[in-house]
Short mmCIF file of C-alpha atoms and ligand atoms in Angstrom, two decimals:
data_model
loop_
_atom_site.label_atom_id
_atom_site.label_comp_id
_atom_site.label_asym_id
_atom_site.label_seq_id
_atom_site.Cartn_x
_atom_site.Cartn_y
_atom_site.Cartn_z
CA MET A 1 81.42 123.65 31.18
CA ALA A 2 81.94 127.26 30.18
CA HIS A 3 84.97 129.43 30.89
CA ILE A 4 83.82 132.51 32.80
CA LEU A 5 85.90 135.54 33.82
CA ALA A 6 84.56 137.99 36.41
CA ILE A 7 86.13 141.37 37.08
CA GLY A 8 85.27 142.84 40.48
CA ILE A 9 85.99 142.42 44.16
CA ALA A 10 86.94 139.88 46.79
CA THR A 11 86.46 140.96 50.38
CA LEU A 12 86.96 139.76 53.90
CA ASP A 13 83.47 139.51 55.42
CA VAL A 14 83.23 139.77 59.21
CA ILE A 15 79.70 138.54 59.90
CA ASN A 16 78.09 139.02 63.30
CA SER A 17 74.79 137.16 63.71
CA VAL A 18 72.40 138.90 66.11
CA LYS A 19 68.98 137.90 67.47
CA VAL A 20 67.45 141.26 66.58
CA TYR A 21 68.84 144.24 64.72
CA PRO A 22 70.19 146.85 67.18
CA ALA A 23 69.04 150.44 67.47
CA GLU A 24 71.59 153.19 66.89
CA ASP A 25 73.98 153.65 69.83
CA ASP A 26 72.90 150.30 71.34
CA GLU A 27 75.36 147.78 72.69
CA ILE A 28 74.42 144.17 72.05
CA ARG A 29 76.12 140.81 71.97
CA ALA A 30 76.42 138.76 68.78
CA VAL A 31 75.17 135.17 68.95
CA SER A 32 78.00 134.04 66.67
CA GLN A 33 80.67 135.40 64.39
CA ARG A 34 82.23 134.07 61.25
CA LEU A 35 84.89 135.35 58.89
CA CYS A 36 84.77 134.44 55.22
CA ARG A 37 85.58 135.61 51.76
CA GLY A 38 82.93 137.76 50.14
CA GLY A 39 82.59 140.26 47.30
CA ASN A 40 80.03 140.27 44.52
CA ALA A 41 82.16 139.05 41.62
CA THR A 42 83.89 136.29 43.57
CA ASN A 43 80.61 135.28 45.24
CA SER A 44 79.04 134.80 41.80
CA LEU A 45 82.10 132.82 40.69
CA THR A 46 81.89 130.43 43.64
CA VAL A 47 78.29 129.70 42.65
CA LEU A 48 79.21 129.31 38.97
CA SER A 49 81.99 126.98 39.98
CA GLN A 50 79.44 124.78 41.77
CA LEU A 51 77.39 124.87 38.58
CA GLU A 52 80.39 123.19 36.95
CA HIS A 53 81.96 126.10 35.11
CA GLN A 54 85.66 126.89 34.97
CA CYS A 55 85.95 130.26 36.69
CA TYR A 56 88.57 133.01 36.57
CA TRP A 57 88.78 136.15 38.70
CA ALA A 58 90.46 139.48 37.89
CA GLY A 59 90.64 141.89 40.82
CA VAL A 60 92.95 143.55 43.31
CA LEU A 61 94.27 142.14 46.60
CA ALA A 62 96.66 143.51 49.21
CA ASP A 63 99.56 141.44 50.51
CA GLU A 64 98.56 141.39 54.20
CA ALA A 65 97.59 138.77 56.77
CA ASN A 66 93.90 138.48 55.76
CA VAL A 67 94.64 137.78 52.12
CA CYS A 68 95.29 134.12 52.98
CA ARG A 69 91.65 133.47 53.81
CA ILE A 70 90.55 134.94 50.50
CA GLU A 71 93.13 133.09 48.41
CA THR A 72 92.43 129.79 50.15
CA ASP A 73 88.71 130.10 49.54
CA LEU A 74 89.21 130.93 45.86
CA LYS A 75 91.54 127.96 45.52
CA ASN A 76 89.04 125.67 47.25
CA HIS A 77 86.49 126.72 44.61
CA GLN A 78 88.99 126.09 41.78
CA ILE A 79 88.87 129.77 40.77
CA ASN A 80 91.83 130.76 38.64
CA THR A 81 93.58 133.87 40.02
CA ALA A 82 96.35 134.32 37.43
CA ALA A 83 95.00 137.78 36.47
CA VAL A 84 94.85 139.07 40.07
CA LEU A 85 96.87 142.20 40.86
CA LYS A 86 98.42 141.93 44.33
CA LEU A 87 99.67 145.17 45.86
CA THR A 88 102.27 145.41 48.62
CA GLU A 89 100.45 148.28 50.35
CA GLY A 90 96.91 148.51 51.71
CA LYS A 91 94.31 146.29 53.35
CA VAL A 92 91.96 143.81 51.70
CA PRO A 93 88.48 145.33 51.30
CA THR A 94 86.58 144.43 54.45
CA SER A 95 82.82 144.28 55.11
CA TYR A 96 81.42 144.41 58.63
CA ILE A 97 78.09 142.66 58.36
CA THR A 98 75.24 142.46 60.86
CA HIS A 99 73.19 139.37 60.07
CA ASN A 100 69.76 139.47 61.68
CA LEU A 101 68.74 135.92 62.65
CA SER A 102 65.08 136.88 62.99
CA ASN A 103 64.61 137.68 59.28
CA GLY A 104 67.86 136.79 57.47
CA SER A 105 68.64 140.43 56.60
CA ARG A 106 72.22 141.58 56.20
CA THR A 107 73.39 145.13 56.89
CA ILE A 108 76.79 145.88 55.40
CA VAL A 109 79.39 148.52 56.30
CA HIS A 110 82.11 148.21 53.70
CA PHE A 111 85.63 149.62 53.92
CA ARG A 112 88.14 149.71 51.08
CA ASP A 113 91.28 151.63 50.34
CA LEU A 114 92.57 149.58 47.44
CA PRO A 115 92.39 150.88 43.87
CA GLU A 116 89.99 149.16 41.47
CA TYR A 117 91.27 146.70 38.85
CA PRO A 118 93.00 148.79 36.18
CA PHE A 119 92.42 148.68 32.43
CA ASN A 120 96.10 148.05 31.63
CA GLU A 121 95.98 144.78 33.63
CA PHE A 122 92.81 143.75 31.84
CA GLN A 123 94.49 144.32 28.49
CA LYS A 124 97.04 141.61 29.36
CA ILE A 125 94.34 138.92 29.60
CA ASP A 126 93.82 136.63 26.62
CA LEU A 127 90.07 136.95 26.10
CA SER A 128 89.92 134.21 23.47
CA GLN A 129 89.79 131.56 26.23
CA PHE A 130 86.44 132.72 27.66
CA ASP A 131 82.76 132.07 26.94
CA TRP A 132 81.46 134.87 29.20
CA LEU A 133 82.75 138.05 30.89
CA HIS A 134 81.05 139.50 33.94
CA PHE A 135 81.83 142.96 35.34
CA GLU A 136 80.86 144.74 38.51
CA GLY A 137 79.89 148.30 37.53
CA ARG A 138 82.25 150.00 39.98
CA ASN A 139 84.97 152.21 38.49
CA VAL A 140 82.96 153.56 35.56
CA VAL A 141 85.88 154.88 33.48
CA ALA A 142 87.99 151.70 33.68
CA THR A 143 84.99 149.38 33.30
CA ARG A 144 83.93 151.25 30.17
CA GLN A 145 87.43 150.89 28.72
CA MET A 146 87.38 147.16 29.46
CA LEU A 147 83.96 146.68 27.84
CA VAL A 148 85.02 148.59 24.72
CA TRP A 149 88.27 146.61 24.56
CA ALA A 150 86.44 143.31 25.00
CA LYS A 151 84.05 144.16 22.16
CA GLN A 152 87.01 145.03 19.90
CA GLN A 153 89.07 141.95 20.78
CA ALA A 154 86.26 139.41 21.01
CA PRO A 155 83.08 140.79 19.44
CA ASN A 156 81.08 137.61 20.05
CA LEU A 157 82.01 137.20 23.69
CA PRO A 158 78.92 137.94 25.85
CA CYS A 159 79.44 140.53 28.60
CA SER A 160 77.26 141.16 31.62
CA VAL A 161 77.46 144.13 33.99
CA GLU A 162 76.06 144.40 37.49
CA ILE A 163 74.68 147.83 38.36
CA GLU A 164 74.24 147.73 42.11
CA LYS A 165 74.74 151.34 43.14
CA GLN A 166 74.29 154.76 41.62
CA ARG A 167 77.69 156.12 40.48
CA ASP A 168 78.49 159.11 38.32
CA ASP A 169 77.93 158.40 34.61
CA ILE A 170 77.23 154.72 35.22
CA GLU A 171 74.71 154.78 32.34
CA VAL A 172 77.61 154.76 29.84
CA LEU A 173 78.12 151.07 30.66
CA PHE A 174 74.60 149.92 29.84
CA GLU A 175 74.72 149.89 26.04
CA LEU A 176 78.12 148.15 26.01
CA ALA A 177 76.81 145.05 27.79
CA ASP A 178 74.73 142.12 26.55
CA VAL A 179 73.11 141.66 29.95
CA VAL A 180 72.63 144.33 32.63
CA PHE A 181 71.79 143.29 36.20
CA PHE A 182 70.09 146.15 38.08
CA SER A 183 69.52 146.02 41.83
CA LYS A 184 66.55 147.20 43.85
CA ALA A 185 68.87 149.69 45.59
CA PHE A 186 69.83 151.22 42.24
CA ALA A 187 66.19 151.36 41.12
CA GLN A 188 65.15 153.09 44.33
CA ALA A 189 68.05 155.55 44.11
CA GLN A 190 66.63 156.48 40.67
CA GLY A 191 63.22 157.12 42.22
CA HIS A 192 61.50 153.90 41.06
CA THR A 193 59.20 152.01 43.37
CA ASN A 194 59.10 148.82 41.31
CA ALA A 195 61.32 146.88 38.92
CA PRO A 196 59.27 147.20 35.68
CA SER A 197 59.32 150.97 36.08
CA LEU A 198 63.15 150.96 36.30
CA LEU A 199 63.54 148.54 33.39
CA ASN A 200 61.22 150.48 31.09
CA ALA A 201 62.95 153.74 31.97
CA GLN A 202 66.44 152.36 31.27
CA GLN A 203 65.65 150.48 28.08
CA ALA A 204 66.38 153.37 25.71
CA GLN A 205 69.91 153.65 27.10
CA CYS A 206 70.63 149.93 26.96
CA GLY A 207 70.72 149.18 23.23
CA ASN A 208 69.84 145.51 22.70
CA ALA A 209 70.95 144.37 26.12
CA LYS A 210 68.81 141.98 28.16
CA LEU A 211 67.94 143.61 31.47
CA THR A 212 67.10 142.19 34.88
CA CYS A 213 66.14 143.79 38.18
CA THR A 214 65.90 141.87 41.46
CA TRP A 215 63.43 142.88 44.15
CA GLY A 216 64.14 140.78 47.25
CA GLU A 217 61.24 138.62 48.35
CA SER A 218 59.13 139.83 45.38
CA GLY A 219 61.44 137.95 43.03
CA ALA A 220 62.88 139.49 39.88
CA TRP A 221 61.86 141.06 36.59
CA ALA A 222 63.52 141.08 33.18
CA LEU A 223 63.12 142.93 29.91
CA ASP A 224 63.92 141.27 26.61
CA GLY A 225 63.05 143.64 23.80
CA LYS A 226 59.56 144.81 24.66
CA GLN A 227 58.63 141.79 26.76
CA VAL A 228 58.53 142.22 30.53
CA LEU A 229 59.12 138.94 32.37
CA HIS A 230 58.65 138.16 36.04
CA SER A 231 59.58 135.31 38.32
CA PRO A 232 58.35 135.17 41.89
CA ALA A 233 60.84 134.49 44.65
CA PHE A 234 61.07 130.93 45.96
CA PRO A 235 61.13 131.34 49.73
CA PRO A 236 62.99 128.58 51.54
CA SER A 237 61.18 126.69 54.31
CA GLN A 238 63.27 128.71 56.76
CA LEU A 239 64.78 132.09 55.89
CA ILE A 240 68.36 131.85 57.14
CA ASP A 241 70.65 134.34 55.39
CA THR A 242 70.15 136.69 52.43
CA LEU A 243 73.84 137.73 52.17
CA GLY A 244 74.91 137.13 48.57
CA ALA A 245 71.38 136.41 47.25
CA GLY A 246 71.87 138.95 44.44
CA ASP A 247 75.28 137.49 43.55
CA THR A 248 73.70 134.02 43.43
CA PHE A 249 70.91 135.35 41.20
CA ASN A 250 73.50 136.80 38.78
CA ALA A 251 75.30 133.46 38.66
CA GLY A 252 72.01 131.70 37.91
CA ILE A 253 71.25 134.03 34.99
CA ILE A 254 74.76 133.65 33.55
CA ASP A 255 74.63 129.87 33.92
CA ALA A 256 71.30 129.56 32.12
CA LEU A 257 72.17 132.01 29.32
CA VAL A 258 75.59 130.49 28.67
CA ARG A 259 73.76 127.17 28.32
CA GLY A 260 71.62 128.72 25.57
CA GLN A 261 68.41 129.13 27.57
CA GLY A 262 65.95 132.01 27.03
CA LEU A 263 65.71 134.90 29.47
CA GLY A 264 62.40 133.67 30.94
CA THR A 265 63.89 130.29 31.87
CA ALA A 266 67.04 131.99 33.15
CA LEU A 267 65.01 134.31 35.38
CA HIS A 268 63.05 131.46 36.89
CA PHE A 269 66.16 129.37 37.45
CA ALA A 270 68.09 132.28 39.01
CA CYS A 271 65.25 133.01 41.46
CA ARG A 272 65.09 129.35 42.47
CA LEU A 273 68.82 129.31 43.02
CA ALA A 274 68.78 132.57 45.00
CA GLY A 275 65.83 131.32 47.06
CA GLN A 276 67.74 128.16 47.88
CA LYS A 277 70.69 130.29 48.98
CA CYS A 278 68.44 132.27 51.37
CA GLY A 279 67.62 129.02 53.15
CA GLN A 280 71.23 128.38 54.10
CA GLN A 281 74.27 130.12 55.49
CA GLY A 282 76.91 131.01 52.90
CA LEU A 283 77.14 129.97 49.27
CA ASP A 284 78.52 126.45 49.50
CA GLY A 285 76.57 123.28 48.96
CA LEU A 286 73.81 124.68 46.74
CA ARG A 287 71.99 121.52 45.68
CA MET A 288 70.80 122.30 42.16
CA ASP A 289 70.09 118.67 41.41
CA ALA A 290 67.57 118.65 44.24
CA ILE A 291 65.47 121.47 42.78
CA TYR A 292 66.31 121.15 39.10
CA PRO A 293 66.83 117.48 38.34
CA LYS A 294 67.17 118.03 34.58
CA ARG A 295 69.40 121.04 34.08
CA PHE A 296 69.83 122.41 30.59
CA LYS A 297 72.72 121.04 28.55
CA ILE A 298 75.55 123.41 27.74
CA ARG A 299 75.76 124.76 24.21
CA CYS A 300 79.04 126.68 24.20
P1 ADP B 1 70.75 141.64 46.91
O1 ADP B 1 71.42 140.45 47.54
O2 ADP B 1 71.59 142.22 45.80
O3 ADP B 1 70.26 142.66 47.88
P2 ADP B 1 67.95 140.90 46.46
O4 ADP B 1 67.66 141.06 47.91
O5 ADP B 1 67.15 141.75 45.52
O6 ADP B 1 69.50 141.09 46.10
O7 ADP B 1 67.71 139.39 46.11
C1 ADP B 1 68.13 138.78 44.92
C2 ADP B 1 67.20 137.61 44.63
O8 ADP B 1 67.28 136.70 45.73
C3 ADP B 1 65.74 137.99 44.51
O9 ADP B 1 65.41 138.32 43.17
C4 ADP B 1 65.06 136.72 44.98
O10 ADP B 1 64.93 135.82 43.89
C5 ADP B 1 66.03 136.14 46.01
N1 ADP B 1 65.60 136.53 47.36
C6 ADP B 1 65.99 137.61 48.08
N2 ADP B 1 65.37 137.65 49.28
C7 ADP B 1 64.58 136.55 49.31
C8 ADP B 1 63.68 135.99 50.27
N3 ADP B 1 63.44 136.60 51.44
N4 ADP B 1 63.05 134.84 49.95
C9 ADP B 1 63.27 134.20 48.79
N5 ADP B 1 64.09 134.67 47.83
C10 ADP B 1 64.73 135.83 48.08
C1 FRU B 2 77.31 140.42 49.22
C2 FRU B 2 78.68 141.07 49.22
C3 FRU B 2 79.51 140.71 50.44
C4 FRU B 2 80.50 141.82 50.43
C5 FRU B 2 79.67 143.02 49.99
C6 FRU B 2 80.45 143.96 49.11
O1 FRU B 2 76.61 140.76 48.05
O2 FRU B 2 79.41 140.72 48.06
O3 FRU B 2 80.08 139.42 50.40
O4 FRU B 2 81.10 142.06 51.64
O5 FRU B 2 78.57 142.49 49.26
O6 FRU B 2 79.68 145.06 48.72
#
């Protein structure tokens, strides 16, 4: 078991499942609705928790009615929330998600008015207890300060950063991380039409970091030094729900690397895990033993 801290968001996800995706200005009826906790960092932690790691979350919540659902879910996944900053004003970040039952796609409209997790809160955390830190690349200035601080306080503590969206100056984070997770959306926003093109273009800015880039049903690519690695996707027998597939992939990479595996093995494992997630609703009950009977032993 490794001790893993993730810094990022927890959200309330309002998920409407529809038979087919509506056209603009349509009015349609949802087949079903469910409310659950979401958010990239906490999604990855719930998967890591199932992979038998001790997980910790640092993020911001608002003290309002919906916070209960989020806190209960984190508690049910044994995620430690001691570093959470709870504000008296504001609303928990909320995502309104249209889940298309015909192809598993998820279309997200996200609303937030809470500030991001601040550097001065991060400075209060004792980093010596962790084996891995994972950041969402959101507030670039504060995330950079946290990465620099982490490298000063705990130089051997591996740090990963998820780069999901284009944000001003986000490149300053790349060289401070040991692993950078790029998304297809980020690659496309940079004008790339495939993952290797993005990875090769970013390498110069990333120091010695290991890089990955997911590409939906085409699987994922990684760059370790000069070596480009690819894993195909592992489509489930029935495509149910792709919400959180990228967060599951990130958890799979972190799990394999923290267990001392190479990037090629990690990539393959993460795609299998993400593929399994696409065959079910939500992130609970991922059966790793069913697809990976002999998982790698932990080395930390
Ligand atoms: P995100 O959830 O961030 O949009 P992606 O859609 O790129 O992320 O998916 C992340 C990973 O999930 C992919 O690299 C792939 O391994 C897996 N995945 C996504 N969509 C599918 C699919 N339709 N079938 C099988 N695996 C998938
Ligand atoms: C899925 C997800 C949702 C959340 C949204 C935030 O990756 O984390 O759970 O609402 O993305 O951007």
